[in-house]
Short mmCIF file of C-alpha atoms in Angstrom, two decimals:
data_model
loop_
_atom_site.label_atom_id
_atom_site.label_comp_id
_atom_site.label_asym_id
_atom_site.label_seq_id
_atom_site.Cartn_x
_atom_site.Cartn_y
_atom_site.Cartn_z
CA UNK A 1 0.00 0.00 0.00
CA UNK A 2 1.52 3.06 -0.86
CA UNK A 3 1.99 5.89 2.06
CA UNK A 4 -1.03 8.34 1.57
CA UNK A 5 1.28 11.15 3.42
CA UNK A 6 4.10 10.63 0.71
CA UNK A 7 2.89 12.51 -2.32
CA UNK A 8 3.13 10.67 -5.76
CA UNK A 9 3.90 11.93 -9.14
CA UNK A 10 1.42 11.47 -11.22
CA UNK A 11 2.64 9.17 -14.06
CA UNK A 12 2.35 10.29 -18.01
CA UNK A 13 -0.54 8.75 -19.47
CA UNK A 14 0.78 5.99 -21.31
CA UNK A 15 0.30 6.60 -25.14
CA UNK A 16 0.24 3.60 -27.52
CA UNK A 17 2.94 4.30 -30.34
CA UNK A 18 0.47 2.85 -32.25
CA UNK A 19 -1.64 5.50 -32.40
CA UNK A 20 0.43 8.20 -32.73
CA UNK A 21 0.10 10.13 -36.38
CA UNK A 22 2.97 12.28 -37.21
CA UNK A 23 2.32 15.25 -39.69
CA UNK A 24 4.29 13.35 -42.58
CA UNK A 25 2.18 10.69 -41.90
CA UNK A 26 -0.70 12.61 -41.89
CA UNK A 27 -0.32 13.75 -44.87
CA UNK A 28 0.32 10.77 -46.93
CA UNK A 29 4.59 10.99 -46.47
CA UNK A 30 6.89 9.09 -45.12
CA UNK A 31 8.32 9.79 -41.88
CA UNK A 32 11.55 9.60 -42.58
CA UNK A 33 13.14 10.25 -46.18
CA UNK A 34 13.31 7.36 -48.78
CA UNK A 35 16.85 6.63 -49.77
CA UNK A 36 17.95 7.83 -52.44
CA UNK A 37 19.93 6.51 -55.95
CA UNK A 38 23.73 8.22 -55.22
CA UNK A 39 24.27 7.78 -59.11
CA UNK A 40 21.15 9.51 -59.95
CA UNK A 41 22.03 13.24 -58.52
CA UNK A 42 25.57 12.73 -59.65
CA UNK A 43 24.38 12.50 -63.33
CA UNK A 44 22.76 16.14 -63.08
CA UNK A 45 25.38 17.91 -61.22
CA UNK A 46 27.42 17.14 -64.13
CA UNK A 47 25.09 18.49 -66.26
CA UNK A 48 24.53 21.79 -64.30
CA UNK A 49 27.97 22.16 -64.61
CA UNK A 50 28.58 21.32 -68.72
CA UNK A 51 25.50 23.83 -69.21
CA UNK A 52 27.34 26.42 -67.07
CA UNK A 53 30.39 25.84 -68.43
CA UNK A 54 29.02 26.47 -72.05
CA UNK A 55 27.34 29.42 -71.33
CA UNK A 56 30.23 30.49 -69.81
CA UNK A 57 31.98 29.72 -73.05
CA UNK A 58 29.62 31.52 -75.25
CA UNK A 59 29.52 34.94 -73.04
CA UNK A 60 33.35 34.92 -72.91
CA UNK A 61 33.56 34.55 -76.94
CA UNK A 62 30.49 37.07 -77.39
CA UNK A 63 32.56 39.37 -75.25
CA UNK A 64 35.51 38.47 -77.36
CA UNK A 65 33.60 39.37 -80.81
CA UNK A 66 32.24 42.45 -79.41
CA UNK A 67 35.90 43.64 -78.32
CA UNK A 68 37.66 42.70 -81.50
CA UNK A 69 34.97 43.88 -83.74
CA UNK A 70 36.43 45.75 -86.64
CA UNK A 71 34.86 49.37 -86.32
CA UNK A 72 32.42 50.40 -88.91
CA UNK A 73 33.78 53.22 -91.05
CA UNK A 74 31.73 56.44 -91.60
CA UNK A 75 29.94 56.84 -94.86
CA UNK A 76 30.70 60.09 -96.21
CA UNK A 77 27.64 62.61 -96.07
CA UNK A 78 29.00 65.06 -98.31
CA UNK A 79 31.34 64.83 -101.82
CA UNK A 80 34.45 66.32 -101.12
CA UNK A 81 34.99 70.08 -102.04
CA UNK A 82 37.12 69.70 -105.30
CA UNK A 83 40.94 71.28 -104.72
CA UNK A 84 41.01 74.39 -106.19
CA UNK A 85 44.56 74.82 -107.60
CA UNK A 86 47.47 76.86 -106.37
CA UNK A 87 46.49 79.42 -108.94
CA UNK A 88 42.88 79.54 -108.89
CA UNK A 89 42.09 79.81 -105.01
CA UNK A 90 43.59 83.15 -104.31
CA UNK A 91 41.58 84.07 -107.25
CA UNK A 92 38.37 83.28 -105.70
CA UNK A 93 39.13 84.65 -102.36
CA UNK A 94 39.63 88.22 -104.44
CA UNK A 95 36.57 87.38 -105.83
CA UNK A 96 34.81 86.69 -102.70
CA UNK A 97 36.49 89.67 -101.67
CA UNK A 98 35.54 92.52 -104.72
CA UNK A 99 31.83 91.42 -104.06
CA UNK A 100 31.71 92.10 -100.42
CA UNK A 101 33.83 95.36 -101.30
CA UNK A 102 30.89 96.54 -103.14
CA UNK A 103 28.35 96.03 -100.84
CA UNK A 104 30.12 97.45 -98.27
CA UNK A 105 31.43 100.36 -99.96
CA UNK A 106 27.99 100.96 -101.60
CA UNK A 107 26.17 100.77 -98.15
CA UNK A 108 28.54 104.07 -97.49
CA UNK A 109 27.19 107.42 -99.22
CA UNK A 110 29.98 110.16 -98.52
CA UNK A 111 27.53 112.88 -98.68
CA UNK A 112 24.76 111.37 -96.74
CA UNK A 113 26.69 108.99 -94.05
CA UNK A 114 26.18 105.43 -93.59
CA UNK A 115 22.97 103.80 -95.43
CA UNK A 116 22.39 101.57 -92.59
CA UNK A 117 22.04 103.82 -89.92
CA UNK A 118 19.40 106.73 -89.89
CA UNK A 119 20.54 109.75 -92.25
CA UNK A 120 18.80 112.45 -89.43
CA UNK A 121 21.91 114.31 -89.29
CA UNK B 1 -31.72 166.55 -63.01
CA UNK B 2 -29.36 166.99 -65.70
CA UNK B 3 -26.36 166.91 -63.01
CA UNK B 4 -27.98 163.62 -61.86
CA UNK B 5 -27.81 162.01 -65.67
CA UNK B 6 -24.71 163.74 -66.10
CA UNK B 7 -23.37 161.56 -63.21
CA UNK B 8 -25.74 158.30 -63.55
CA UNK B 9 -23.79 158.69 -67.32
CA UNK B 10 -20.73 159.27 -66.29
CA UNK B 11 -20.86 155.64 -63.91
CA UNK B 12 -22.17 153.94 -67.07
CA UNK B 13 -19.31 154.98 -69.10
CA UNK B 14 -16.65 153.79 -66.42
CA UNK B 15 -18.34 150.66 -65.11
CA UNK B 16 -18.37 150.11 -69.20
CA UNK B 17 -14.77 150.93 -69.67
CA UNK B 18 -14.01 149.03 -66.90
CA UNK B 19 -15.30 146.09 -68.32
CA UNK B 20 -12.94 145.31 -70.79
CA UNK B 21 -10.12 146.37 -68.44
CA UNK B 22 -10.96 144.21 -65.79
CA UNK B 23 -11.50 141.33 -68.09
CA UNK B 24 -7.83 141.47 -69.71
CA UNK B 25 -6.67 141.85 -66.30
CA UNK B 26 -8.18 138.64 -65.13
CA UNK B 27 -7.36 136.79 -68.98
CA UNK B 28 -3.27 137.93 -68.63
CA UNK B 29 -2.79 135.38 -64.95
CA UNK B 30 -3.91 132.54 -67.38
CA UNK B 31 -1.67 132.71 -70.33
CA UNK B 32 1.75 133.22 -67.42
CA UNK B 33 0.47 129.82 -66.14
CA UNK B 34 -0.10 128.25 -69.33
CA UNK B 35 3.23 129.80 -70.78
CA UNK B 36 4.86 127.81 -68.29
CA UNK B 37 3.15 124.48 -68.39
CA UNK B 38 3.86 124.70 -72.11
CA UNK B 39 7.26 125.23 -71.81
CA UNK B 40 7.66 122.60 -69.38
CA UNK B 41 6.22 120.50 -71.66
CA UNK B 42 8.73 121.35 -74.58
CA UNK B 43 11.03 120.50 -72.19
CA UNK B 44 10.31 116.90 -71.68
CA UNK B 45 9.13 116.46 -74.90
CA UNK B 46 12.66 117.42 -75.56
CA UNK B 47 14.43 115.16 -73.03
CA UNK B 48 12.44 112.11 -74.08
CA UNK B 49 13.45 112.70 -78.28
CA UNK B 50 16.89 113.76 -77.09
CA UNK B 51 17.34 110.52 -74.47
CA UNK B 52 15.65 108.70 -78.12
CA UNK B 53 18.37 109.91 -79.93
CA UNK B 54 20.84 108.90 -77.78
CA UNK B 55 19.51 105.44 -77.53
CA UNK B 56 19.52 104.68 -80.99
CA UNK B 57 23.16 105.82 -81.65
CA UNK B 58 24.31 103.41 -78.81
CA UNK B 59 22.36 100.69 -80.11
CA UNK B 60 23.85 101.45 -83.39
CA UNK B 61 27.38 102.19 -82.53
CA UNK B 62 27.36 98.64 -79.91
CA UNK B 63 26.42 96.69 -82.84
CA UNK B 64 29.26 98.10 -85.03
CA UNK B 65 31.65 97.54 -82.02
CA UNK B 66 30.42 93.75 -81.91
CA UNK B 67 30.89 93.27 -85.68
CA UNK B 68 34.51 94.92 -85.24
CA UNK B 69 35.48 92.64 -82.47
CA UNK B 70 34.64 89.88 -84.79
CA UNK B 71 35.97 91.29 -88.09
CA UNK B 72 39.16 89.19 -89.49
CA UNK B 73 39.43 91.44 -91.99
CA UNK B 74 40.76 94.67 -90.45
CA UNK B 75 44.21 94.84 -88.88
CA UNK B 76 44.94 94.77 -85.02
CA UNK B 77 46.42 98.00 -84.43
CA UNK B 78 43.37 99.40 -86.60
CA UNK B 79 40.57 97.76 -84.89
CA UNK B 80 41.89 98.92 -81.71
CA UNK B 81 41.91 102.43 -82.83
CA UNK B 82 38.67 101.91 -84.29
CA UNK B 83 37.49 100.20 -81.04
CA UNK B 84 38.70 102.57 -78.88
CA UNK B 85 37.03 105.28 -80.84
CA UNK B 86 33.42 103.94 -80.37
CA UNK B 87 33.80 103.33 -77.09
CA UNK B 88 34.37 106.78 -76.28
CA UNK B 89 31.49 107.86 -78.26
CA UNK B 90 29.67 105.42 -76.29
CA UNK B 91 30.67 106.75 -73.02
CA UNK B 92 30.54 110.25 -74.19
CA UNK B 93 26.71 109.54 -74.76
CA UNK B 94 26.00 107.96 -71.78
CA UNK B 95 27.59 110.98 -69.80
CA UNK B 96 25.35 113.26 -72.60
CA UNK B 97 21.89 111.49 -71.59
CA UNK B 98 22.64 112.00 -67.68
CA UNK B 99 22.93 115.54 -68.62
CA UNK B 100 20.13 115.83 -70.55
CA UNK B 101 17.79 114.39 -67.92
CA UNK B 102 19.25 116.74 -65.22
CA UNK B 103 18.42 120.12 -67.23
CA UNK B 104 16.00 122.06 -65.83
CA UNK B 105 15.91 124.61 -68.32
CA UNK B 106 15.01 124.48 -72.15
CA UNK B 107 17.98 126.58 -72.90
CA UNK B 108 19.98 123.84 -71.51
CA UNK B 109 18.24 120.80 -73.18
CA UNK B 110 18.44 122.21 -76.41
CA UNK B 111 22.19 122.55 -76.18
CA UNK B 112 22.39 119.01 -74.96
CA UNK B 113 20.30 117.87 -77.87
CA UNK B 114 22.91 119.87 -80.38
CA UNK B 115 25.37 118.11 -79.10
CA UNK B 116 24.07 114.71 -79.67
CA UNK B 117 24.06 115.17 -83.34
CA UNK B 118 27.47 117.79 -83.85
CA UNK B 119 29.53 116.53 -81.16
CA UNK B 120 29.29 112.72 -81.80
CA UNK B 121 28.52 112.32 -85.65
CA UNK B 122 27.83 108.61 -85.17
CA UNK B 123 25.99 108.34 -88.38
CA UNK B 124 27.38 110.67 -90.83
CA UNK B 125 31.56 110.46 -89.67
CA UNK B 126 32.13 107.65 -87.24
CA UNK B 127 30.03 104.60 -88.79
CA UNK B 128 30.88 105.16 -92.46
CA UNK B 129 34.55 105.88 -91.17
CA UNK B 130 34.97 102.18 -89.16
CA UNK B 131 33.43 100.90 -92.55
CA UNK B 132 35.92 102.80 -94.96
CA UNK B 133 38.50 101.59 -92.64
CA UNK B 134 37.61 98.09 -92.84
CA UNK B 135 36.94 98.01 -96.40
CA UNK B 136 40.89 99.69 -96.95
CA UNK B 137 42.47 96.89 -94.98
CA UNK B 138 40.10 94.04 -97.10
CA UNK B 139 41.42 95.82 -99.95
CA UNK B 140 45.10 95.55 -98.90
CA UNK B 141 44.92 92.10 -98.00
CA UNK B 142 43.32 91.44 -101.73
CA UNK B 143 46.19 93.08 -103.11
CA UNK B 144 48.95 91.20 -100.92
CA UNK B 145 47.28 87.75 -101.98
CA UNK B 146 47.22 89.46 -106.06
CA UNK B 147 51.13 90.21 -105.45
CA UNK B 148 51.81 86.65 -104.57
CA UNK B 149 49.48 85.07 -107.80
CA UNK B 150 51.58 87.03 -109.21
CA UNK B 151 54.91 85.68 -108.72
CA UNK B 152 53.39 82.28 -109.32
CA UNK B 153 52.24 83.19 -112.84
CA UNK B 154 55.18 84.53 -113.58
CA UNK B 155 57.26 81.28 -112.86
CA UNK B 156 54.43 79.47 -114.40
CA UNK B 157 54.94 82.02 -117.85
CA UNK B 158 58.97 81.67 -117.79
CA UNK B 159 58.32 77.87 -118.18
CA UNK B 160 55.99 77.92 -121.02
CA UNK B 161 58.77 80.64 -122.46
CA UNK B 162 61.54 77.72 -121.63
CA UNK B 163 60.00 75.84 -123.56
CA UNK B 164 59.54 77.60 -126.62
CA UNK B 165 55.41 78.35 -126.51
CA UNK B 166 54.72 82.12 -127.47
CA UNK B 167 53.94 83.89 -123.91
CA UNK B 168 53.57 87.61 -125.08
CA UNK B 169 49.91 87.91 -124.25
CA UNK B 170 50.31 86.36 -120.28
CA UNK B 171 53.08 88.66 -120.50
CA UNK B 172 51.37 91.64 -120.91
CA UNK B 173 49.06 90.69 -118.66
CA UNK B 174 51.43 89.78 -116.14
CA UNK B 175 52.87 93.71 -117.05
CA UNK B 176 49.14 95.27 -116.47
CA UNK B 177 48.70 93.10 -113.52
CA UNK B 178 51.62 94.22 -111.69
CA UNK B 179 51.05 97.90 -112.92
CA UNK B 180 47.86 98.10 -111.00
CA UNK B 181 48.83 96.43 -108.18
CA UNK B 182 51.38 99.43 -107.72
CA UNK B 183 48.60 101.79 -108.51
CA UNK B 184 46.46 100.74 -105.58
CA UNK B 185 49.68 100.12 -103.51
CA UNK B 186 49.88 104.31 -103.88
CA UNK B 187 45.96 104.76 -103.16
CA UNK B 188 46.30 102.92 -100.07
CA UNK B 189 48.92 103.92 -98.29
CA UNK B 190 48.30 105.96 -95.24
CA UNK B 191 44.59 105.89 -95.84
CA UNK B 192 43.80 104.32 -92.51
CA UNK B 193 45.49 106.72 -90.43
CA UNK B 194 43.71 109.86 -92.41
CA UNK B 195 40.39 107.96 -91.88
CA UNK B 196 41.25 107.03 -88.04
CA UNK B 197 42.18 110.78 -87.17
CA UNK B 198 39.17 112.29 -88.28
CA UNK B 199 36.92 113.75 -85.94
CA UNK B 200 33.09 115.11 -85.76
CA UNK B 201 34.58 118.61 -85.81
CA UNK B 202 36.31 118.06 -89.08
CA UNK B 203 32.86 116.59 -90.15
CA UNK B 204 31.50 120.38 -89.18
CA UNK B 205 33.71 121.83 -90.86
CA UNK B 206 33.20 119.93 -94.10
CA UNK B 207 30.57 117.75 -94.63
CA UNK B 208 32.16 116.58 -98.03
CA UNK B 209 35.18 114.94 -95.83
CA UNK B 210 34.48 111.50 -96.25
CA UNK B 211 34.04 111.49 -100.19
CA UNK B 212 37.54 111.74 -100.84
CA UNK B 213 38.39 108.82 -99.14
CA UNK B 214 35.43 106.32 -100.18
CA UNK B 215 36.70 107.79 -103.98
CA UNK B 216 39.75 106.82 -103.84
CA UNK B 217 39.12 103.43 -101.94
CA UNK B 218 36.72 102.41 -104.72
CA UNK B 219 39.61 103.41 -107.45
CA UNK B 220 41.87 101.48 -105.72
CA UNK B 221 39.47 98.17 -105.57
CA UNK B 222 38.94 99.08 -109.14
CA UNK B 223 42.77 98.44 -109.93
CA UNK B 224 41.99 95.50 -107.94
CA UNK B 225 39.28 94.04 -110.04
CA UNK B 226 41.47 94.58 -113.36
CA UNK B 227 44.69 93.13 -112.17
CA UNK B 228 42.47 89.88 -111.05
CA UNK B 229 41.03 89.94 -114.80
CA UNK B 230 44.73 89.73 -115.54
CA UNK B 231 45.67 86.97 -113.49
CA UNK B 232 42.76 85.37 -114.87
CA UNK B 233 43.55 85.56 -118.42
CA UNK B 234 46.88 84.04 -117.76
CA UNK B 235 45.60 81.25 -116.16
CA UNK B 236 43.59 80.44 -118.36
CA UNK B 237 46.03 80.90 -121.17
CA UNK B 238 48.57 78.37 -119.11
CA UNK B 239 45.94 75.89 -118.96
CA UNK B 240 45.37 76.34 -122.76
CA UNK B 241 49.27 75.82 -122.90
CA UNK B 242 49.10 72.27 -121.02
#
């Protein structure tokens, strides 16, 4: 007979493993994971890598191109100003000259002033 | 009775001659005033057209200062002249307009607005001057660039003579060319400096002052314009040759 004066822990309800239902379980999984084929994840690791590996490849010669490129050359918009010779060039720029001569020495009226301004005086 | 019409008469007539008297008295107050509120009226109207006037020659004389600082075709020591020149004419006015809106008087305005006109000459001396100027120093650089064509063409005509070919046309030409570029060579020479040193007093004292000058310019671009006919008939004479 136990001693009613000497307190007793109360003892955990006893739980049948049974009928115990884990999440996994619950949800149609295992509880524990399946093992696995070692060969199978090797084969796409490799084949992560190769693909990486290419595109590597690819970027580094795109880059490659892109650098060594020959550069386009400009496409003249105008025709090139034929050379005037050593003779006849100074004998525009007098010509050039003479006609601004007179227009500017016509714009100038000694007895009336300067054409462009206001005569008033 | 008759001493009492004599004297009713007698009022009649002065209160009548009064009349007129007292009226003209009371009409000769109103034309002072109005004298004076007319002739402080000419007096602004005469600032405003003179402070006008000045306006328009600065505009006028700052745009031919902007066109001279970016001329090519005058010399240095002449544009600086030339600048210096319309500057002072530009300050000159400035100092003219304060002036003119100080006067008080019309006596003094209209001596302020004289002076605008003879003591600046922007449009009839100082304007056409800087342009003369300009065009004398186009024309010399015309003839220095003629002068060397011309030793060219006459390398180019002592070959064709090497070689036996009949040069006594380019010849000539070359002769004519070389002829006028001497004669403008004499037309231009100290030009400038008779253009830069006149001044809006010599412009009062003769208002033909300027004609000489733009004559003798155009001559000497004339001489111009035949000795490049010149070079031009040898050249194309030499290419003829070829």
């Amino acid at each position: 007979m136990p001693d009613p004066s000497t307190p007793t822990t109360p003892s955990a309800p006893e739980v049948s493993s049974a009928a115990v239902v884990t999440p996994f379980e619950s949800a149609g999984l295992p509880n524990s994971p399946q093992p696995t084929d070692p060969k199978r994840g090797k084969g796409k690791f490799i084949v992560a890598v190769a693909l990486i590996l290419v595109l590597a490849g690819a970027g580094g010669a795109a880059y490659w191109w892109y650098t060594q490129r020959p550069v386009a050359q400009k496409t003249p918009t105008s025709t090139p100003t034929p050379v005037a010779t050593e003779l006849e060039k100074p004998l525009q720029e007098v010509d050039t000259t003479m006609g601004d001569l007179d227009t500017s020495l016509g714009n100038v009226d000694p007895a009336l002033g300067d054409k462009q301004g206001d005569l008033s005086e | 009775m008759n001493a009492k019409i004599l004297i009713r008469n007698a009022t009649a007539a002065f209160l009548f001659a009064a009349i007129p008297l007292s009226s003209a008295l009371s009409v000769s107050a109103t034309p002072a005033a109005s004298v004076t509120a007319a002739q402080a009226q000419k007096l602004t109207n005469l600032k405003t057209k003179g402070a006008a006037e000045i306006d328009r020659r600065t505009a006028n004389l700052g745009a031919a200062l902007q066109k001279l600082a970016a001329s090519t075709k005058i010399s240095p020591a002449n544009k600086a002249a030339l600048t210096k020149q319309l500057q002072d004419e530009l300050a000159g006015l400035a100092a003219l307009k304060t002036k003119l809106a100080a006067d008080t008087t019309l006596t003094e305005a209209r001596v302020d607005v004289q002076s605008i006109v003879k003591d600046y000459r922007v449009y009839v001396l100082m304007l056409p001057k800087a342009r003369l100027i300009t065009a004398g120093d186009r024309i010399a650089a015309s003839h220095d660039r003629l002068a060397t064509l011309a030793d060219k063409l006459e390398e180019k005509i002592k070959a064709q003579a090497a070689v036996g070919r009949d040069v006594t046309a380019m010849q000539a030409s070359l002769t004519d060319l070389r002829a006028k570029l001497v004669s403008a060579t004499t037309k231009l020479t100290g030009i400038s400096d008779k253009l830069l040193a006149l001044q809006p007093t010599d412009y009062n004292a003769n208002h033909a002052l300027l004609v000489q000058y733009h004559d003798t310019l155009k001559a000497a671009q004339s001489d111009l314009k035949t000795a490049r006919d010149d070079a031009r008939s040898i050249i194309v004479a030499l290419k003829a040759a070829k």
